[in-house]
């Protein structure tokens, strides 16, 4: 992670003396820039016949200006190979390479861009005979001439940036020689632009990574352009971000907060820097949030075990991610999706599951066909021909013709006759006259009406408000009809327990097949499986009826109050995920009512050993756990606010998030639920208005809480990463979701365990898709974690939180 940075100073040149020979003879560096110097020349002698090139240092008293250095083999190294002499043409040639031995690059003023002059080797002294003969010798293929230390000096140009220890491509130098010439000599230097012609400062910390709160002494070394130490080592220190790291006049750096800061030493025009990475200093159970993963896609971790949780808070974008840990070790053990000790027997018998796909199709039909049909709130009259519900309060035994069609909202009605079986304070219970034999009795219907009146209606309307009254009977209708049974095909393992259809709230003038009243459609008992071969005995129907009524009452309240009670109707139904989540909250509220408990008690399996509490749990709450389990198994593939999706995993995670949000928000929870329902806002905008803050960080924190809550024994994570109402880990360890395989006894939150240095790749679904990556860091070590989406940093909608496990 160490980064050394030296400032770019363009427009100056470094002249380095060197010789085209193999000998490495050290010469001393030149003086400071801009002063007259004595050049330490390299005189090179060439034996034409053998091609041998030998060099020796020769002092010179030239008065050149600029940074002049010598030292073949110390600062630069020229090497001549592949000599040839073509006798007929009298041409002697050698291939010459230039190696840069300086700590800064040659041929560039910024470290990356090639200077237009490249790297030039120029002749300080032209070739001349050295055998005393005075015979002629001259350079014939030079690149050009220029002023270096005097006018008209010939040079060869290498158009390459030469980094430290980098060697150029060879260039062929040709000399025209007298055929009788035996030896000749020349003197050369290298001229090249450099990034730091005035020198620079090496800043070397003993460590480039530290945990927040730690200190690191930074050590400066002031050097001239060729890297030699200068006598004056005094510097001034500064930091790029004092919120991350501060530095005192002696170069002692204090790590303040996680991130990266650049510490810079300055002396006149010289400067140098080094980056310091600051790792979160987390205790077990604590968490660190990356504020902007797009701007800072990397972080470091100190020794310990961690779970890294990226969350996709985009409403619409599926985001591929690759998470790479450098310096990490594998981890194992709790908390992870493994079997955990059970606190006691709490096993649920296998049973058919609700068919949520049907309800999703129904909600889509509502939005597709009904959105533009309703007049403004308060403006709808009970005008036009009514299709079905007789206005006013009916008597037991009265018949009505009701439309049960679900494929079309306002056309092609499917008429069934319903008989009034019970009239309660808030509900009218009706039964299809063609229901299969052996179903619910009149006493059963009355008992259901009593339960609805005394528990469900009072509990939920006390939170959400009362429904509209389009049919003038002051009640809602629960129509038990075989039409609901017909929605489940033969042999299906799922069932439709009932539904609400918003078309029945529309006036007949805008929706001709509306029943024009507040009603539900409920599953009929069918002990013999007359309808599609799917047997539904009386006990089964009784068991699923009450949670279904609670669930569908929320839908009816949400739609009817938007359309006819609240003044802000804009033709927008609530988004499916939030409407369904609130309906599952309604079921949970019925659990608390039936169990005599309240939210915020961190309920675990031991709290459910009481028979009445356990009955309420399996009647109203356990289905939410079953749905949430689907999210636990694949949290990357679903999220709590996934558009208009309402699959099992989305429903479960939406319910759990709403429970988390209500607990975290504090105050009167009934006001929270009421505000979400009694509004014209929808979806995330609805949540934001009620919470008074952007809910996306809450979605991130919720995902972290699903890992951290009750995960660390006696250690409690910060409140934002807890689930105050439910001890999910303990409860799931006592619930059986694998029929026939014994107790699954597991909190099955899917995780990943990436290998060191290997990108762990996955895709996060929009709407809160989350991943859990477990990483270890050895004692005394540090690790770096980098998150990418393809080849670039992830968008800002990906939020990241890191939780320390050990």
mmCIF file of C-alpha atoms in Angstrom, residues 51 85 134 215 233-234 236 252 372 395 454 463 557 609 612 654 761 764 781 783:
data_model
loop_
_atom_site.group_PDB
_atom_site.id
_atom_site.type_symbol
_atom_site.label_atom_id
_atom_site.label_comp_id
_atom_site.label_asym_id
_atom_site.label_seq_id
_atom_site.Cartn_x
_atom_site.Cartn_y
_atom_site.Cartn_z
ATOM 1 C CA UNK A 51 35.648 -3.602 -31.944
ATOM 2 C CA UNK A 85 33.367 -2.848 -39.696
ATOM 3 C CA UNK A 134 45.556 12.029 -37.412
ATOM 4 C CA UNK A 215 0.966 6.550 15.514
ATOM 5 C CA UNK A 233 17.516 17.432 6.114
ATOM 6 C CA UNK A 234 15.025 19.849 7.679
ATOM 7 C CA UNK A 236 7.947 20.866 6.772
ATOM 8 C CA UNK A 252 4.851 11.719 13.890
ATOM 9 C CA UNK A 372 -56.759 5.635 -14.481
ATOM 10 C CA UNK A 395 -80.103 -10.476 6.834
ATOM 11 C CA UNK A 454 -63.066 -8.866 18.282
ATOM 12 C CA UNK A 463 -53.315 0.948 13.716
ATOM 13 C CA UNK A 557 -57.407 -0.629 4.126
ATOM 14 C CA UNK A 609 -42.884 -22.467 25.082
ATOM 15 C CA UNK A 612 -51.047 -19.930 23.919
ATOM 16 C CA UNK A 654 -39.651 -6.648 3.462
ATOM 17 C CA UNK A 761 -17.658 -12.538 -7.986
ATOM 18 C CA UNK A 764 -26.604 -8.167 -6.390
ATOM 19 C CA UNK A 781 -0.931 -8.410 9.795
ATOM 20 C CA UNK A 783 -5.297 -7.008 4.646
#
